Coordinates of C-alpha atoms and ligand atoms in Angstrom, one line a residue:
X19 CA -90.3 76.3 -87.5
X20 CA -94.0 76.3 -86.9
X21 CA -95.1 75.2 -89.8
X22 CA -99.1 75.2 -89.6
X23 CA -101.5 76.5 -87.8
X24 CA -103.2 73.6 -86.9
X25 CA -103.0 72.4 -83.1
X26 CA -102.1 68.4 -82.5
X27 CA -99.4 68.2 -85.2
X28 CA -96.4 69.5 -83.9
X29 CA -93.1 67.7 -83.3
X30 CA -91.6 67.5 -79.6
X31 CA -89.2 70.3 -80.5
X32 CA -91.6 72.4 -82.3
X33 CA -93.4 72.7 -78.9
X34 CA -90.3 73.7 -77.6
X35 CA -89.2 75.7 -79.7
X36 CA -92.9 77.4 -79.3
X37 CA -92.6 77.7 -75.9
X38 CA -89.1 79.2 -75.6
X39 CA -88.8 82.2 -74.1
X40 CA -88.0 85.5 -76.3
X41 CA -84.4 85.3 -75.1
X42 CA -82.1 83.1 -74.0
X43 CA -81.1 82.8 -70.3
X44 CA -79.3 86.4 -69.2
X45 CA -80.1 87.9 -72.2
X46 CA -82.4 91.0 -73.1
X47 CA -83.9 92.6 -75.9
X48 CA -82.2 95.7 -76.7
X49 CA -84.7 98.9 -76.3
X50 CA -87.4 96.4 -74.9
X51 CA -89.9 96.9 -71.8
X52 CA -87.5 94.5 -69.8
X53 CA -84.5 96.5 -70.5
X54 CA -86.3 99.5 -69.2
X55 CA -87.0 97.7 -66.1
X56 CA -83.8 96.8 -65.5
X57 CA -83.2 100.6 -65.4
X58 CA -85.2 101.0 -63.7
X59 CA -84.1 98.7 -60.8
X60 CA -80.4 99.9 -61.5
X61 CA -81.6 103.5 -60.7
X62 CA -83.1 102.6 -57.5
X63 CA -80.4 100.7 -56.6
X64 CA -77.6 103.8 -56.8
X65 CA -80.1 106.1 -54.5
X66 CA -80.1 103.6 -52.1
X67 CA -76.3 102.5 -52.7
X68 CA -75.3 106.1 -51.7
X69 CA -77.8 106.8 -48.9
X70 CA -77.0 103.0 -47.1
X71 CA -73.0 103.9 -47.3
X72 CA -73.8 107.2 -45.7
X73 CA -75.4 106.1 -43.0
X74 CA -71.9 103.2 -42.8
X75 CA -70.6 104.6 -39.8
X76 CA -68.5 103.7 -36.4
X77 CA -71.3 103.2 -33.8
X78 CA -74.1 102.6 -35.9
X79 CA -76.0 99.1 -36.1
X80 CA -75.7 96.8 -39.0
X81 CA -79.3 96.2 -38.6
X82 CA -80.5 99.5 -39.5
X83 CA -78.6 100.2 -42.3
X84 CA -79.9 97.1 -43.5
X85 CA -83.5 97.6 -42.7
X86 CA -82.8 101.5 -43.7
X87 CA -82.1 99.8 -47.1
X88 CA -84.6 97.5 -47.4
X89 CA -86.9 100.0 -46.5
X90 CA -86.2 102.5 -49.0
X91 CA -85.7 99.9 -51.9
X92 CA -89.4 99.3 -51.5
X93 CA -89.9 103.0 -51.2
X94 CA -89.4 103.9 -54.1
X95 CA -91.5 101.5 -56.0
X96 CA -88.6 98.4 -56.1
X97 CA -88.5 94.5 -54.5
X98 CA -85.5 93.2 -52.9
X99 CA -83.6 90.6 -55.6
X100 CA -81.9 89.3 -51.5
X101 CA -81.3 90.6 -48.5
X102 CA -78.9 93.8 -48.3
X103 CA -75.5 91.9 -47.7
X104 CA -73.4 93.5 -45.0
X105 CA -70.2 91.5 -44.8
X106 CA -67.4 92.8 -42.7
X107 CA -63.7 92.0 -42.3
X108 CA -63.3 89.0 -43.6
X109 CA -66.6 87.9 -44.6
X110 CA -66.7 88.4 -48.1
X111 CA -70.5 87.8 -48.9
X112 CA -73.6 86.2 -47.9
X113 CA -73.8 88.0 -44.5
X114 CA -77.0 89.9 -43.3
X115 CA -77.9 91.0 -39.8
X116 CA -80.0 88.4 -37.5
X117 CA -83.4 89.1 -35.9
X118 CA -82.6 91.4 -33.1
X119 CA -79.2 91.3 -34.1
X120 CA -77.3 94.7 -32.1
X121 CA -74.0 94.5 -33.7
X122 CA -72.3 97.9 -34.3
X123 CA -69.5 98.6 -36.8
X124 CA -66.5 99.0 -35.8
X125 CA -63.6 100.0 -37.3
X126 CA -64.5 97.6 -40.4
X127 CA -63.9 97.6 -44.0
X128 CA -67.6 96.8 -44.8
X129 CA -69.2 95.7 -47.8
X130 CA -72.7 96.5 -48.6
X131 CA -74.1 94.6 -51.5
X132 CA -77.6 95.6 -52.6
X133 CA -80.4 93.7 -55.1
X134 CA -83.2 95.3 -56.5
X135 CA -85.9 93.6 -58.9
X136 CA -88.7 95.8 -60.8
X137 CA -90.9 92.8 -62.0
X138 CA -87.9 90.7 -61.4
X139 CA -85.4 92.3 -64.0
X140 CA -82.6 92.6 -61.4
X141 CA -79.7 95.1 -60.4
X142 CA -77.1 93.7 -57.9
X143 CA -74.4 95.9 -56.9
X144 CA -72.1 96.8 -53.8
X145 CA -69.6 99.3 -52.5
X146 CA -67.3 98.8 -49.7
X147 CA -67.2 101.5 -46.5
X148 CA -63.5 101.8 -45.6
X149 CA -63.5 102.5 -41.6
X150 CA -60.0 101.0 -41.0
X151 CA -57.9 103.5 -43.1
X152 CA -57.0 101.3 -45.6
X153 CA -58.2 103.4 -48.7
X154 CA -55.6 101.1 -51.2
X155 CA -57.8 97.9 -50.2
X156 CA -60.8 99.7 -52.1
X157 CA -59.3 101.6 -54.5
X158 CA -57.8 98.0 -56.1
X159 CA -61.5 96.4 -56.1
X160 CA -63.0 99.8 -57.7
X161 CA -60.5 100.2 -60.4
X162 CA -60.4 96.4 -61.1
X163 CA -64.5 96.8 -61.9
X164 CA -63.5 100.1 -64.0
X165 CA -60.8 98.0 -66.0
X166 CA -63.4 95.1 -66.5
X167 CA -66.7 97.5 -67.5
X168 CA -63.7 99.1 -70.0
X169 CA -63.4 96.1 -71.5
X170 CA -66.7 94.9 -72.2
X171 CA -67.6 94.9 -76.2
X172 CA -69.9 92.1 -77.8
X173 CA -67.2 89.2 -78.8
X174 CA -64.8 90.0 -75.8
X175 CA -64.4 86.5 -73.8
X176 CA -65.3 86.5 -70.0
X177 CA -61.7 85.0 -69.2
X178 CA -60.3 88.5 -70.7
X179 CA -62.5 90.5 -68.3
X180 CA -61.2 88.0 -65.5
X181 CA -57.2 88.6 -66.7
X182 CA -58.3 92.8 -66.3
X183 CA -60.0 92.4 -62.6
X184 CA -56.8 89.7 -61.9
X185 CA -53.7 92.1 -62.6
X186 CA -55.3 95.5 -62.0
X187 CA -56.0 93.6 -58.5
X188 CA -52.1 92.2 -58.4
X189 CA -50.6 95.7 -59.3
X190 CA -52.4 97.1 -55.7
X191 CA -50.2 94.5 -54.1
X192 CA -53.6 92.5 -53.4
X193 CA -55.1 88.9 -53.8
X194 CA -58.3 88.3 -56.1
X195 CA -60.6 85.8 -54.6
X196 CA -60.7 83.2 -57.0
X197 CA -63.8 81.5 -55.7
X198 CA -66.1 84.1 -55.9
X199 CA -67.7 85.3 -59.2
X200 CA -69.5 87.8 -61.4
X201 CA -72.5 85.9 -63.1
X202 CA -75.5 86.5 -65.2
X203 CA -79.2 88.0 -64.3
X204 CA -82.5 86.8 -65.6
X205 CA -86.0 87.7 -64.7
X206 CA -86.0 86.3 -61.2
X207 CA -82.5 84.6 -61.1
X208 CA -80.4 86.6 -58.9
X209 CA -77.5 84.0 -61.0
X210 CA -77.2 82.5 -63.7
X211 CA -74.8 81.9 -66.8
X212 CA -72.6 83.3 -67.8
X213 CA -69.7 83.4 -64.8
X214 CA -67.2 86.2 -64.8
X215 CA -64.2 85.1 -63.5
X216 CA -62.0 87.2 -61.2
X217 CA -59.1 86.1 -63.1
X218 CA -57.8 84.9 -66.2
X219 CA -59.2 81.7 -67.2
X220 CA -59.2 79.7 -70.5
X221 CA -63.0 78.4 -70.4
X222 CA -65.7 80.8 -70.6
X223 CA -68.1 82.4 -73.5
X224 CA -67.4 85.2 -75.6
X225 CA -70.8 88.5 -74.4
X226 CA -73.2 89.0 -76.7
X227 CA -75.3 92.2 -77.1
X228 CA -78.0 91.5 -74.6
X229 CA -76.3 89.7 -72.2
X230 CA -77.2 91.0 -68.3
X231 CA -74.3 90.8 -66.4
X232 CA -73.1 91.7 -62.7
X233 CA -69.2 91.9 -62.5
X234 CA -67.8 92.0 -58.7
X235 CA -64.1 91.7 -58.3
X236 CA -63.3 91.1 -54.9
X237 CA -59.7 92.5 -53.4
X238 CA -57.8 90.9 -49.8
X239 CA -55.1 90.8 -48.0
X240 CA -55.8 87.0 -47.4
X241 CA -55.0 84.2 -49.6
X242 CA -57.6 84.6 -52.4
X243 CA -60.3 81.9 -51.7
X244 CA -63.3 81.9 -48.9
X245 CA -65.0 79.2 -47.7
X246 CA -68.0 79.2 -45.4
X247 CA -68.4 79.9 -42.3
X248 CA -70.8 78.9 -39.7
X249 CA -73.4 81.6 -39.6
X250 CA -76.2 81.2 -42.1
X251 CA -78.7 84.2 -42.3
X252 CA -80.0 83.9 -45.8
X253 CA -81.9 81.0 -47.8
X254 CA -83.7 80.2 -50.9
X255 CA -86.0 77.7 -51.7
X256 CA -85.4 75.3 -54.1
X257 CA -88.0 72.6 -54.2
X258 CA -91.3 71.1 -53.4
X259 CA -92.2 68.7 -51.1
X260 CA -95.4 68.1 -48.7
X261 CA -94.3 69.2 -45.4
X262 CA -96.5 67.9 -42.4
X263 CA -94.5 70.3 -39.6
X264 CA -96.7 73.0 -39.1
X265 CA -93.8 75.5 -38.3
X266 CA -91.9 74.2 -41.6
X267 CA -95.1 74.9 -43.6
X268 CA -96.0 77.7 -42.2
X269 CA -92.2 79.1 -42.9
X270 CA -92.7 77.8 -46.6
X271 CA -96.0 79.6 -46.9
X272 CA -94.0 82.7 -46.4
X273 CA -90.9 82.5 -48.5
X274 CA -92.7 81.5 -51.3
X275 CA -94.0 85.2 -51.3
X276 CA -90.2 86.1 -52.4
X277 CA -90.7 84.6 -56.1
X278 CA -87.7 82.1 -55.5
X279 CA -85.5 84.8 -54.7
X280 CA -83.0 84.4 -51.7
X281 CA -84.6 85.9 -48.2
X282 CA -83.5 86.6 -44.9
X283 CA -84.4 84.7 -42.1
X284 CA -85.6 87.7 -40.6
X285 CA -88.0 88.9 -42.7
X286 CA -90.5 85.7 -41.5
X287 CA -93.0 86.6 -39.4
X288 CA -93.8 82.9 -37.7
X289 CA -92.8 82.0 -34.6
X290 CA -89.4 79.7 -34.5
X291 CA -88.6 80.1 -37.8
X292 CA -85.0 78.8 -37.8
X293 CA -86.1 75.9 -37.0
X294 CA -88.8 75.6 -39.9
X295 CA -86.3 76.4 -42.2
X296 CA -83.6 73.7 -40.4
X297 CA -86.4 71.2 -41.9
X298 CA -87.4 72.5 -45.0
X299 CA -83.4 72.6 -45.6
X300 CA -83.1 69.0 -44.3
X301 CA -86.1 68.3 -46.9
X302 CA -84.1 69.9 -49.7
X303 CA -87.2 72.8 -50.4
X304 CA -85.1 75.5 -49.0
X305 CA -81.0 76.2 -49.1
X306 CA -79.2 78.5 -47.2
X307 CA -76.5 80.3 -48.1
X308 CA -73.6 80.2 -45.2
X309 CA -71.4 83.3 -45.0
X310 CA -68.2 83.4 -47.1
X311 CA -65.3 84.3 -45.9
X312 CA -61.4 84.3 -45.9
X313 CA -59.1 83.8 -43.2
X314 CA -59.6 85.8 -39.4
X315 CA -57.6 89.0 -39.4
X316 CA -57.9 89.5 -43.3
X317 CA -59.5 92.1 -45.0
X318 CA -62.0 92.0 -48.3
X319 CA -63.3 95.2 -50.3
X320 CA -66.0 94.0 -53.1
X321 CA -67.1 96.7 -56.3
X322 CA -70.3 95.5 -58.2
X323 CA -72.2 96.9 -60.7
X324 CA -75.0 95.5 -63.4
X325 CA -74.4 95.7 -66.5
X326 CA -76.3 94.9 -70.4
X327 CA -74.3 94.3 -73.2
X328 CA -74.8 96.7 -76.2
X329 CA -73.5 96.8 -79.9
X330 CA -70.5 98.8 -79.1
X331 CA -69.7 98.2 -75.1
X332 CA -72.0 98.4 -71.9
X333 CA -73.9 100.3 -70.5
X334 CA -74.0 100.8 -66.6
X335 CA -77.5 100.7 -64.8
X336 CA -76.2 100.6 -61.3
X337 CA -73.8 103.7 -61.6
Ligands
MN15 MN1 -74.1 91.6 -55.3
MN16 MN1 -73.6 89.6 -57.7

């Protein structure tokens, strides 16, 4: 496409097209120095997975498995992709502990999802702590995710992987929530195309070798679908705009550390904070994320892992 050498004579698109990154959106090179990195984060990621569930226990704060979590992702040489999601009941996703916050689990089914970035090349995944006795709840979310990472192969169409995670779901006797979705990763885009439905649709895209993928099949006794509820722990920020507030700017100073990834409100050091980032949201430079959830007295279990596309199926770098 670049047909000279010579600066000053290219066409619009052959900027572009100069410009474009390697890959498209959610996709890797096979055997590259990303893919490696997103090993790498998928590796970290499992360690903590297994060490955070342990410490899932009757008594025990939500706050310090979180921080415990947090902690250790950084430990061992990883960023957080978001803020260890601990979602309980039925809260489905988007929940992390508060400043301060002293809740204790209970006798919860708990979901701990978990992002970790190496250089931004993410791994999201989550495993749900059964401490209600209710082992059938988890088992259908788990062996929906195994049906769905079974059936990944380069030409296989994200509405088929929905249709696996839908009736392996059904078959427990559970509800999929429909309104909640797998999705893409890309260098600091926690999501992105493509979606992976947790049921059978007829849009979607047939995966590529390359693609980066997290699949999360959620399983509940409710009716399927969350909506948001009223607590709102974790933001983003989204935009630009001259902010004269000195507590809004001095909020923004900080979250732009996180590389546009989502944050907790927590992790800001200045003074007031929620109500810097109630501006900077009325502004439109930040949004928050409101916990999901289905209906009181439900239960949801959630299995994620990360995934790449290769020639002849997936592999796993979250296992
Ligand atoms: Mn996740
Ligand atoms: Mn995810």
């Amino acid at each position: 496409m670049l047909r000279t050498g010579l600066w000053g004579i290219y066409t619009r698109s052959e900027w572009k097209a100069f410009f474009r990154p390697p890959q498209p959106d959610g996709m890797v090179e096979l055997g590259s120095e990303a893919h490696e990195k997103y090993r790498e984060a998928g590796e970290i990621l499992a360690t903590v997975r297994e060490e955070a569930a342990e410490r899932v226990t009757v008594g025990a704060t939500q706050l310090e498995v979180a921080e415990f979590a947090e902690e250790r992702v950084r430990e061992l040489g990883g960023g957080l992709a978001f803020p260890v999601n601990i979602s309980v009941d039925e809260e489905a996703s988007h929940a992390t502990p508060a400043r301060d916050d002293t809740t204790e689990f209970g006798e919860e089914m708990v979901c701990l999802d978990i992002g970790v970035h190496v250089d931004g090349y993410i791994a999201d995944a989550a495993v749900t702590v059964d401490l209600t006795d209710t082992p059938e709840l988890v088992e259908a979310s788990e062996e929906a995710l195994e049906a769905a990472l079974d059936a990944v192969e380069p030409g296989v169409h994200t509405g088929e992987i929905g249709r696996e995670i839908g009736e392996t779901i059904d078959a427990h006797g559970y509800n999929p929530i429909v309104n909640l979705t797998g999705h893409g990763l890309d260098q600091y885009d926690a999501h992105t195309a493509p979606n992976v439905p947790n049921r059978p649709v007829e849009t979607g895209v047939e995966l590529e070798p390359g693609d980066v993928l997290a699949i999360e099949p959620f399983a509940t006794d409710g009716r399927g679908k969350v909506g948001e509820g009223s607590k709102t722990d974790i933001y983003e920020v989204v935009g630009d705009a001259r902010v004269r507030d000195r507590t809004a700017r001095s909020v923004l100073e900080e979250a732009e550390e996180f590389d546009g990834l989502p944050f907790a409100e927590r992790w800001l050091d200045t003074k007031r904070a929620q109500m810097g980032l109630r501006r900077l949201e009325m502004s439109n430079v930040v949004r928050s994320y409101p916990v999901l959830k289905e209906e009181a007295g439900t239960l949801v279990s959630q299995a994620e892992h990360t995934l790449i596309v290769t020639e002849d199926g997936c592999e796993v770098t979250t296992r």
